[in-house]
mmCIF file of C-alpha atoms and ligand atoms in Angstrom:
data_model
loop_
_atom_site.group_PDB
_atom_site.id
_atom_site.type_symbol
_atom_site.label_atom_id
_atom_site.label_comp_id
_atom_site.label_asym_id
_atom_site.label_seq_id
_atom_site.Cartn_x
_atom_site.Cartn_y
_atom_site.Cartn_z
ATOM 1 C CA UNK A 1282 43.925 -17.767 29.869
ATOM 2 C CA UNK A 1283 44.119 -20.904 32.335
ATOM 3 C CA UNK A 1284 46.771 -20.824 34.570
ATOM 4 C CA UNK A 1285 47.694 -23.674 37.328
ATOM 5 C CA UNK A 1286 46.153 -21.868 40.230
ATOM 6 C CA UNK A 1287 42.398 -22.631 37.904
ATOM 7 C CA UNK A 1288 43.116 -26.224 37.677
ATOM 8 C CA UNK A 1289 44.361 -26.585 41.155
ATOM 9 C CA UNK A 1290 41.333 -24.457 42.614
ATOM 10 C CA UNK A 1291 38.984 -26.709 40.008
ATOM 11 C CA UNK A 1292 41.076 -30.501 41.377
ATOM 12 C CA UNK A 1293 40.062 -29.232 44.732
ATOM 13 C CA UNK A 1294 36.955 -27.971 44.809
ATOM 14 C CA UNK A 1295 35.931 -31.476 43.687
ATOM 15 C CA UNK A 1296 38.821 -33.434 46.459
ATOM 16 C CA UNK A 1297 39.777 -30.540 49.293
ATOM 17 C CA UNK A 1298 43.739 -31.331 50.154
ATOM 18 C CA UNK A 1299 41.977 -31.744 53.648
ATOM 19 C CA UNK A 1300 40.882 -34.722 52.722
ATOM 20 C CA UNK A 1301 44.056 -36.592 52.214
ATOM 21 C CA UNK A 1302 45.393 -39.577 54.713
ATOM 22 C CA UNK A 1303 47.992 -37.912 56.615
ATOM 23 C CA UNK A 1304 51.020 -39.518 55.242
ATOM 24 C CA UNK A 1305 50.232 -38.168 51.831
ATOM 25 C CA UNK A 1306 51.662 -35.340 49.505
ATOM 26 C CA UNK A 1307 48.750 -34.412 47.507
ATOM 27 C CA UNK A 1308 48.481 -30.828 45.592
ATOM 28 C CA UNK A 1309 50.593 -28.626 43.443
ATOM 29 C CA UNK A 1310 54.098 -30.730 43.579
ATOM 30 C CA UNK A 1311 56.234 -28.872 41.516
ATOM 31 C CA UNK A 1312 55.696 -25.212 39.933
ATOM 32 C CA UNK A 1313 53.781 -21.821 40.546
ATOM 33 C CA UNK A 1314 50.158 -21.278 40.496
ATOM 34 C CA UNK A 1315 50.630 -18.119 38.282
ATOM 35 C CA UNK A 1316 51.687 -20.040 35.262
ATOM 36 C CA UNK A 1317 49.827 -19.837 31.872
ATOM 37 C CA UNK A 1318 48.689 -23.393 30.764
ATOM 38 C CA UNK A 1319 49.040 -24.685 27.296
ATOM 39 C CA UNK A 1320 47.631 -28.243 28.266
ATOM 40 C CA UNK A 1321 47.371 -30.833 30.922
ATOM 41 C CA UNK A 1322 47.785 -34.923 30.298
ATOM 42 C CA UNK A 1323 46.623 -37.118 32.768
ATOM 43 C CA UNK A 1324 48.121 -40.171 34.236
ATOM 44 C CA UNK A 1325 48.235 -42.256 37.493
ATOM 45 C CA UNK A 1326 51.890 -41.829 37.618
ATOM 46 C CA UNK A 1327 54.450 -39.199 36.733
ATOM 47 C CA UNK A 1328 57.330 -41.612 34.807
ATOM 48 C CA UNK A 1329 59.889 -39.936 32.227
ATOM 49 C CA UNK A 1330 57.924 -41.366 29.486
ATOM 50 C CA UNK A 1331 54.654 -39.547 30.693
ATOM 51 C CA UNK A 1332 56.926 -36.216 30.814
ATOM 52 C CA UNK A 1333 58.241 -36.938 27.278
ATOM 53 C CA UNK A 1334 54.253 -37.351 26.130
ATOM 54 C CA UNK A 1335 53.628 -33.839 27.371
ATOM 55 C CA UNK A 1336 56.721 -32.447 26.234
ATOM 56 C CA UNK A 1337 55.530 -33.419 22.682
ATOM 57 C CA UNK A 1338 52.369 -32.292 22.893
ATOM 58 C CA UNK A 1339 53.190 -29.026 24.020
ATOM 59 C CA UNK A 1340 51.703 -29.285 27.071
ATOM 60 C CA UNK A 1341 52.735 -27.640 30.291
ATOM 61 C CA UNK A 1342 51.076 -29.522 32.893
ATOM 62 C CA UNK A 1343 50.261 -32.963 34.240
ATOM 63 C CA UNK A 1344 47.493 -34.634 36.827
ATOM 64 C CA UNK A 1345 48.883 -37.633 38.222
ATOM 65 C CA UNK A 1346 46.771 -39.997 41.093
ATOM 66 C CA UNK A 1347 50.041 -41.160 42.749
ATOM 67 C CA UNK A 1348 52.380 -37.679 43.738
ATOM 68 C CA UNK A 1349 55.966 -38.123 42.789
ATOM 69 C CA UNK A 1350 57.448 -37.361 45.844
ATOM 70 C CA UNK A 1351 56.604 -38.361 49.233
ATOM 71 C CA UNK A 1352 59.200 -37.834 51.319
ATOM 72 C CA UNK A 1353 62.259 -35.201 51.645
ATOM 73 C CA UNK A 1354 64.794 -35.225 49.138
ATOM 74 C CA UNK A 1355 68.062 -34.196 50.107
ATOM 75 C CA UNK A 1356 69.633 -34.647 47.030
ATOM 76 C CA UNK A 1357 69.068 -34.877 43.190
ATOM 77 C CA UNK A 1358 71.893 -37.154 41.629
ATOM 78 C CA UNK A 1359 69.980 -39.504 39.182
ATOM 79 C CA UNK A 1360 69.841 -42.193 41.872
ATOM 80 C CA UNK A 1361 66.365 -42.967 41.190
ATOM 81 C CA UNK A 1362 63.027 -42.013 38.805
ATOM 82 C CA UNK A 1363 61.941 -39.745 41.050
ATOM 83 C CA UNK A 1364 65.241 -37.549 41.026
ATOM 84 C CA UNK A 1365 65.096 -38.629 36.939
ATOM 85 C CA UNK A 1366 61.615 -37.076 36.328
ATOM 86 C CA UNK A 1367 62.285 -34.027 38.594
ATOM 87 C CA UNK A 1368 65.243 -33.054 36.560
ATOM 88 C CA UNK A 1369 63.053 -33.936 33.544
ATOM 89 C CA UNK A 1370 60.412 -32.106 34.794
ATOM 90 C CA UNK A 1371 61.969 -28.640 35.829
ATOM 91 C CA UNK A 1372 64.151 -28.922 32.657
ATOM 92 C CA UNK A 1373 61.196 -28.607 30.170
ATOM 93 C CA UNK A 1374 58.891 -25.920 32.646
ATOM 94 C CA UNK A 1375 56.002 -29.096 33.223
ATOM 95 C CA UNK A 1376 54.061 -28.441 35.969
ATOM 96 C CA UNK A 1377 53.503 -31.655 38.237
ATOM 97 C CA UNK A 1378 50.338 -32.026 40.383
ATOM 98 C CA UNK A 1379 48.363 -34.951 42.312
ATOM 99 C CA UNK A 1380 45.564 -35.378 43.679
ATOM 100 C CA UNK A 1381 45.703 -39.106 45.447
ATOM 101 C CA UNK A 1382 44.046 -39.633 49.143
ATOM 102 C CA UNK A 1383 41.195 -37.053 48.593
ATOM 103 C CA UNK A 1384 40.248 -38.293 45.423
ATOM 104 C CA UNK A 1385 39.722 -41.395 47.300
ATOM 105 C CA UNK A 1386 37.758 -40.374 49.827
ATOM 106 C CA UNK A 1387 35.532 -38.447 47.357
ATOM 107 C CA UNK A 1388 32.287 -40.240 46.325
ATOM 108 C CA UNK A 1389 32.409 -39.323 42.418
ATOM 109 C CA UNK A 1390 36.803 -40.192 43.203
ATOM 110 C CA UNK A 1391 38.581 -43.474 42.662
ATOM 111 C CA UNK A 1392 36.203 -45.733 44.367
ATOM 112 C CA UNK A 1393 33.137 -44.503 42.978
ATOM 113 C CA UNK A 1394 34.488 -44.406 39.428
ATOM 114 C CA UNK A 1395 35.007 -48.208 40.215
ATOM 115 C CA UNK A 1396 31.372 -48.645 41.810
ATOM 116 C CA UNK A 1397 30.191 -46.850 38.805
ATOM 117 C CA UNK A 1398 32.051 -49.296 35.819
ATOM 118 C CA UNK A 1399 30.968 -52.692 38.398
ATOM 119 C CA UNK A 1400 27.413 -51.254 38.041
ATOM 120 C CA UNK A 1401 26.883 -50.707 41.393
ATOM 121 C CA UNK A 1402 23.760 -49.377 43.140
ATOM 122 C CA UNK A 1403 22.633 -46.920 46.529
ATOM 123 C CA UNK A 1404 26.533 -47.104 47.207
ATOM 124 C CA UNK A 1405 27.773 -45.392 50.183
ATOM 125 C CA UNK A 1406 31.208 -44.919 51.615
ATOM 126 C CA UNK A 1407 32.888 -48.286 53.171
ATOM 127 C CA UNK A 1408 34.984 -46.572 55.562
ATOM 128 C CA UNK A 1409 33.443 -42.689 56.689
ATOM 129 C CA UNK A 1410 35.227 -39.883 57.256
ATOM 130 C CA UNK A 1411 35.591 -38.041 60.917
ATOM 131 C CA UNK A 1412 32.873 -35.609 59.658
ATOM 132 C CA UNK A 1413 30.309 -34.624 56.998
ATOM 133 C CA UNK A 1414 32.097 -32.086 54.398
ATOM 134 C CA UNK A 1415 31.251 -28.694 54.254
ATOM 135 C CA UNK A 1416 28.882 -29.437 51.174
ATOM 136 C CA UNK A 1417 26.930 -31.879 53.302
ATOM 137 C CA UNK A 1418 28.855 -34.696 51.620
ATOM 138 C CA UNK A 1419 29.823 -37.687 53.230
ATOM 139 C CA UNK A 1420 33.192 -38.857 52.587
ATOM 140 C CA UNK A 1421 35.866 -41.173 53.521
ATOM 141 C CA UNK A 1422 37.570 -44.661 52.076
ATOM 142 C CA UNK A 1423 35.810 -47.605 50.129
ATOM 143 C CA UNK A 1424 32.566 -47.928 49.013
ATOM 144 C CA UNK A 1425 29.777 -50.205 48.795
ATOM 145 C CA UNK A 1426 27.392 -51.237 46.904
ATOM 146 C CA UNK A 1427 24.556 -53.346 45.803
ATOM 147 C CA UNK A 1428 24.317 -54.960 42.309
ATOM 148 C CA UNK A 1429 21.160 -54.607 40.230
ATOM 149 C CA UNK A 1430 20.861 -58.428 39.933
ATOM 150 C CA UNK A 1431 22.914 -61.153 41.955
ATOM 151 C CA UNK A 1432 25.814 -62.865 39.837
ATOM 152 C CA UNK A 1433 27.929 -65.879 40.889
ATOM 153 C CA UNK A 1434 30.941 -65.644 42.081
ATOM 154 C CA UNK A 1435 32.262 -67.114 38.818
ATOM 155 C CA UNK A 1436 30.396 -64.780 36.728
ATOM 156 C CA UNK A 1437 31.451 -61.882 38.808
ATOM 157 C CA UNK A 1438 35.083 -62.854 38.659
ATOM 158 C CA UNK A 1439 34.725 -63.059 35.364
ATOM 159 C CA UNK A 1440 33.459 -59.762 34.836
ATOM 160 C CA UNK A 1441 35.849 -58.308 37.094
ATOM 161 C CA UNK A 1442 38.854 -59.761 35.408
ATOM 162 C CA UNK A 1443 37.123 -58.312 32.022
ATOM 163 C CA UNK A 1444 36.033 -54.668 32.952
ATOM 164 C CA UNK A 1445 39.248 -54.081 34.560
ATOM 165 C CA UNK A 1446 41.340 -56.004 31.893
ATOM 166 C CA UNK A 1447 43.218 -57.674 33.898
ATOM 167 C CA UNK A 1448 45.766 -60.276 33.293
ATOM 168 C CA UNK A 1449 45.344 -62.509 36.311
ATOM 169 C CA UNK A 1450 42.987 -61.908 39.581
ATOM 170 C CA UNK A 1451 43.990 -63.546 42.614
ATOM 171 C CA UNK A 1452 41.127 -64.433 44.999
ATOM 172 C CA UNK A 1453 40.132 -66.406 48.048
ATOM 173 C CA UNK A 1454 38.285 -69.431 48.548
ATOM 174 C CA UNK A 1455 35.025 -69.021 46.641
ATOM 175 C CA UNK A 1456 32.026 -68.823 49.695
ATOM 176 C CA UNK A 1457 29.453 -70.767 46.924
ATOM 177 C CA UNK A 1458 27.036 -67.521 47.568
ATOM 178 C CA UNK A 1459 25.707 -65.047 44.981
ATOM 179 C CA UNK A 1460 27.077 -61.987 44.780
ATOM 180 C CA UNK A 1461 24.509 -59.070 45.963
ATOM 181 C CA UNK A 1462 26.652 -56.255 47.916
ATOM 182 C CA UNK A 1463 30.260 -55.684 46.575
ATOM 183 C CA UNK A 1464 32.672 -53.579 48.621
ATOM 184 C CA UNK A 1465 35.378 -51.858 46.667
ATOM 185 C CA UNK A 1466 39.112 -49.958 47.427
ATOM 186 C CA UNK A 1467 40.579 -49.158 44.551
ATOM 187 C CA UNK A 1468 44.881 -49.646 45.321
ATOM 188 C CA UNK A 1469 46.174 -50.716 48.338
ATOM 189 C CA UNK A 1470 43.112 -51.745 50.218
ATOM 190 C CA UNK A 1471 43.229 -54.923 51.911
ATOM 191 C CA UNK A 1472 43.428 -53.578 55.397
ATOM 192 C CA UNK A 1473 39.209 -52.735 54.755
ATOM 193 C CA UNK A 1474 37.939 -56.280 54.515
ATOM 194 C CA UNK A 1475 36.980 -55.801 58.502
ATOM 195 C CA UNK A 1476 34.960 -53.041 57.223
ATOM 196 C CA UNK A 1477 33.816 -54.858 53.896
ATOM 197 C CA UNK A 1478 32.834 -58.202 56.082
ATOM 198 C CA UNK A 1479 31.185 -55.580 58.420
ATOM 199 C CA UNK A 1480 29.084 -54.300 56.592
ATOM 200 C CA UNK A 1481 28.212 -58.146 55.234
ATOM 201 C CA UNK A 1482 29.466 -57.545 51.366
ATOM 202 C CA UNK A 1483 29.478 -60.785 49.836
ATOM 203 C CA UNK A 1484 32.869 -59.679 48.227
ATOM 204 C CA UNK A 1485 35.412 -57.223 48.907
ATOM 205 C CA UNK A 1486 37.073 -56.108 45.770
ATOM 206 C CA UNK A 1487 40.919 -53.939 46.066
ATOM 207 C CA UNK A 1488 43.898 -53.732 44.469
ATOM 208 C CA UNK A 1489 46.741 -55.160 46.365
ATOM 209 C CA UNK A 1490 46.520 -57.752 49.042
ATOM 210 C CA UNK A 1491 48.785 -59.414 51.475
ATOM 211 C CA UNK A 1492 48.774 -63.385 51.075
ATOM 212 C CA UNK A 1493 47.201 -63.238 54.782
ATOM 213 C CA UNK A 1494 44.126 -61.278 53.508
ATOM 214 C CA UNK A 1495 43.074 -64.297 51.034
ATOM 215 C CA UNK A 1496 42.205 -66.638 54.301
ATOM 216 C CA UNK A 1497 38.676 -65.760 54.451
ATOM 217 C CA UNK A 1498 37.485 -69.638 54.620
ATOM 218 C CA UNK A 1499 34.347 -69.471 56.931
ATOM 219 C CA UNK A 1500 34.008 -65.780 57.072
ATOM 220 C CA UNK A 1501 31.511 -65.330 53.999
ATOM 221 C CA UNK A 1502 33.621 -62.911 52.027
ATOM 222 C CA UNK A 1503 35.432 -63.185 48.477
ATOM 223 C CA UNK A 1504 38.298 -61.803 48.603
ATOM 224 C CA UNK A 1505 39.757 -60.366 45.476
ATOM 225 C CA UNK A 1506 42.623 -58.935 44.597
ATOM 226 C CA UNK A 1507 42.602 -57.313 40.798
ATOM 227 C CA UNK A 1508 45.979 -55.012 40.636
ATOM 228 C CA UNK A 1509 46.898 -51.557 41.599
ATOM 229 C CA UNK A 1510 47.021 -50.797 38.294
ATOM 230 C CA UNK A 1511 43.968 -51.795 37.091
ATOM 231 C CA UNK A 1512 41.648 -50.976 39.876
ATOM 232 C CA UNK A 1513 42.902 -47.442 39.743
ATOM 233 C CA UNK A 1514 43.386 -47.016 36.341
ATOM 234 C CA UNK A 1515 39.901 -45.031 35.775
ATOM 235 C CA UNK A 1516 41.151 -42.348 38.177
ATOM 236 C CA UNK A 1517 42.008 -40.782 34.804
ATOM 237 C CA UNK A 1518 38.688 -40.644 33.617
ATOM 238 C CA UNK A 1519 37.452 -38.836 36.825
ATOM 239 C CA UNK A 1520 40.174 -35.936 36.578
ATOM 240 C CA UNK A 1521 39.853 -35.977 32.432
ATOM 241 C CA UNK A 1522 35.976 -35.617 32.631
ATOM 242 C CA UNK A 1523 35.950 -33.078 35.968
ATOM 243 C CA UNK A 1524 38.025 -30.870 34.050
ATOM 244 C CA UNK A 1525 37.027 -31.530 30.367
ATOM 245 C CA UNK A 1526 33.439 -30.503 31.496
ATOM 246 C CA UNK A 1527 34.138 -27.273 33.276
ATOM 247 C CA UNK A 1528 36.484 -25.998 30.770
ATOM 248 C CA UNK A 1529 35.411 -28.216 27.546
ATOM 249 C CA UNK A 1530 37.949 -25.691 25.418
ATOM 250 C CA UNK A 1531 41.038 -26.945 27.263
ATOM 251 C CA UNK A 1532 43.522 -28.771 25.883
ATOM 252 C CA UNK A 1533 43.098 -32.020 27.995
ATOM 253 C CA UNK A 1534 44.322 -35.247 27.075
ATOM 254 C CA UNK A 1535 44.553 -38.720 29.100
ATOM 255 C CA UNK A 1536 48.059 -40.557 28.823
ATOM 256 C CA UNK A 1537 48.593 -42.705 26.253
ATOM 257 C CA UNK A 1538 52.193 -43.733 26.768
ATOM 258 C CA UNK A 1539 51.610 -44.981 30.438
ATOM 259 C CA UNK A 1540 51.471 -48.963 30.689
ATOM 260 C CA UNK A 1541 50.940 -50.866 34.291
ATOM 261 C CA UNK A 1542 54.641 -50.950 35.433
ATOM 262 C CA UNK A 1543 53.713 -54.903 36.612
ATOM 263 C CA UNK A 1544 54.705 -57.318 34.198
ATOM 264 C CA UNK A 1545 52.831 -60.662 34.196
ATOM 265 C CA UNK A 1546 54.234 -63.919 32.534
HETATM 266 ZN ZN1 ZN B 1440 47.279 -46.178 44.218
#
């Protein structure tokens, strides 16, 4: 028998709650850790389409990256998806859990998984952590890399826009360098290109970016901005495969039903 307190004790074992920015709501969101489990599906976010998917595969659970709620709900009148997948939620027994901020700051977590499909080498974390984790582990925002071989900026755009499947990529003004260190933040990021220039990466790759971020002329740096979505959209390959491999005779299944809620024309 699994029950929610196993997953939740397995989630954070690999990303301790400690680890989360304080403004964040990650953990067990909505149920009790006693429950039996009949299946979890993964997603980045919890949307009434995601519930449905469970629903209909019998499963009693889901892992999201980004936790439904945030901040304090006074009321729950259908005003908004939020209050629509709660009532969703508690109506069909699903059990609602995130793990967000700590899986960031993880090295094997969102940025790493990113790192890992750019084919990044000897990365380390962009922006450290107040201290080293009890595991000896260094953690903390970012990460950066070195790739095996330097690219162009056009062929590393390129391959960005591909791996990533993206439908545009907004970036700065190209620096006419090769690309050798690559800085990454998967999501909202761009407050780290101090960090990314810093360390001198020749680009800093993240997910959302202020039109103020892309004036790097002069300062060396590429600037890219590739999509919350898509930047974090592997997140559901690192809770899939950390839970898939500890218990591989789980019923574990990664969303299919969830699309980038962005819309490009
Ligand atoms: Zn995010």
């Amino acid at each position: 028998m699994i029950t929610v307190n196993d997953i939740c004790s397995l989630l954070e074992e690999f990303a301790p709650l400690s680890y989360q920015e304080t403004y964040d709501n990650a953990g067990l969101i909505l149920g009790s850790r006693d429950v039996e489990l009949t299946g979890v599906l993964v997603c980045l976010d919890v949307t009434e389409t995601v519930i449905d998917e469970a629903i209909g595969l019998g499963y009693n659970m889901i892992v999201s990256h980004h936790p439904l709620i945030f901040k304090g709900i006074k009321t729950i009148t259908g005003k908004n998806h939020i209050e629509n997948c709660l009532v969703k939620a508690i109506k069909n027994d699903i059990i609602l859990y995130a793990g967000h901020t700590n899986v960031d700051s993880v090295r094997n977590g969102v940025n790493g998984k990113i790192a890992e499909k750019l084919g990044l080498q000897h990365c380390r974390i962009l922006v450290p952590g107040a201290s080293i984790d009890s595991n000896g582990e260094e953690y903390g925002l970012g990460m950066v890399g070195d790739l095996p071989f330097a690219e162009s900026e056009n062929d590393f755009l390129v391959r960005v826009k591909k791996t990533f499947h993206c439908q545009r990529l907004r970036y700065s003004e190209p620096t006419g360098k090769l690309v050798r260190k690559v800085a990454v933040c998967g999501g909202s990021g761009s407050e780290f290109i101090e960090q990314a220039k810093a360390v001198g990466a020749d680009v800093f790759l993240t997910g959302e970016a202020r039109f103020h971020d892309f004036f790097t002329k002069g300062q060396n740096i590429l600037m890219i901005d590739a999509g919350h979505y898509e930047t974090e959209q592997f997140t559901k390959e690192v809770f899939f495969d950390l839970i898939s491999k500890k218990i591989p005779t789980f019923a574990i299944r990664i969303s299919e039903a969830e699309i980038n809620p962005v819309y490009y024309l």
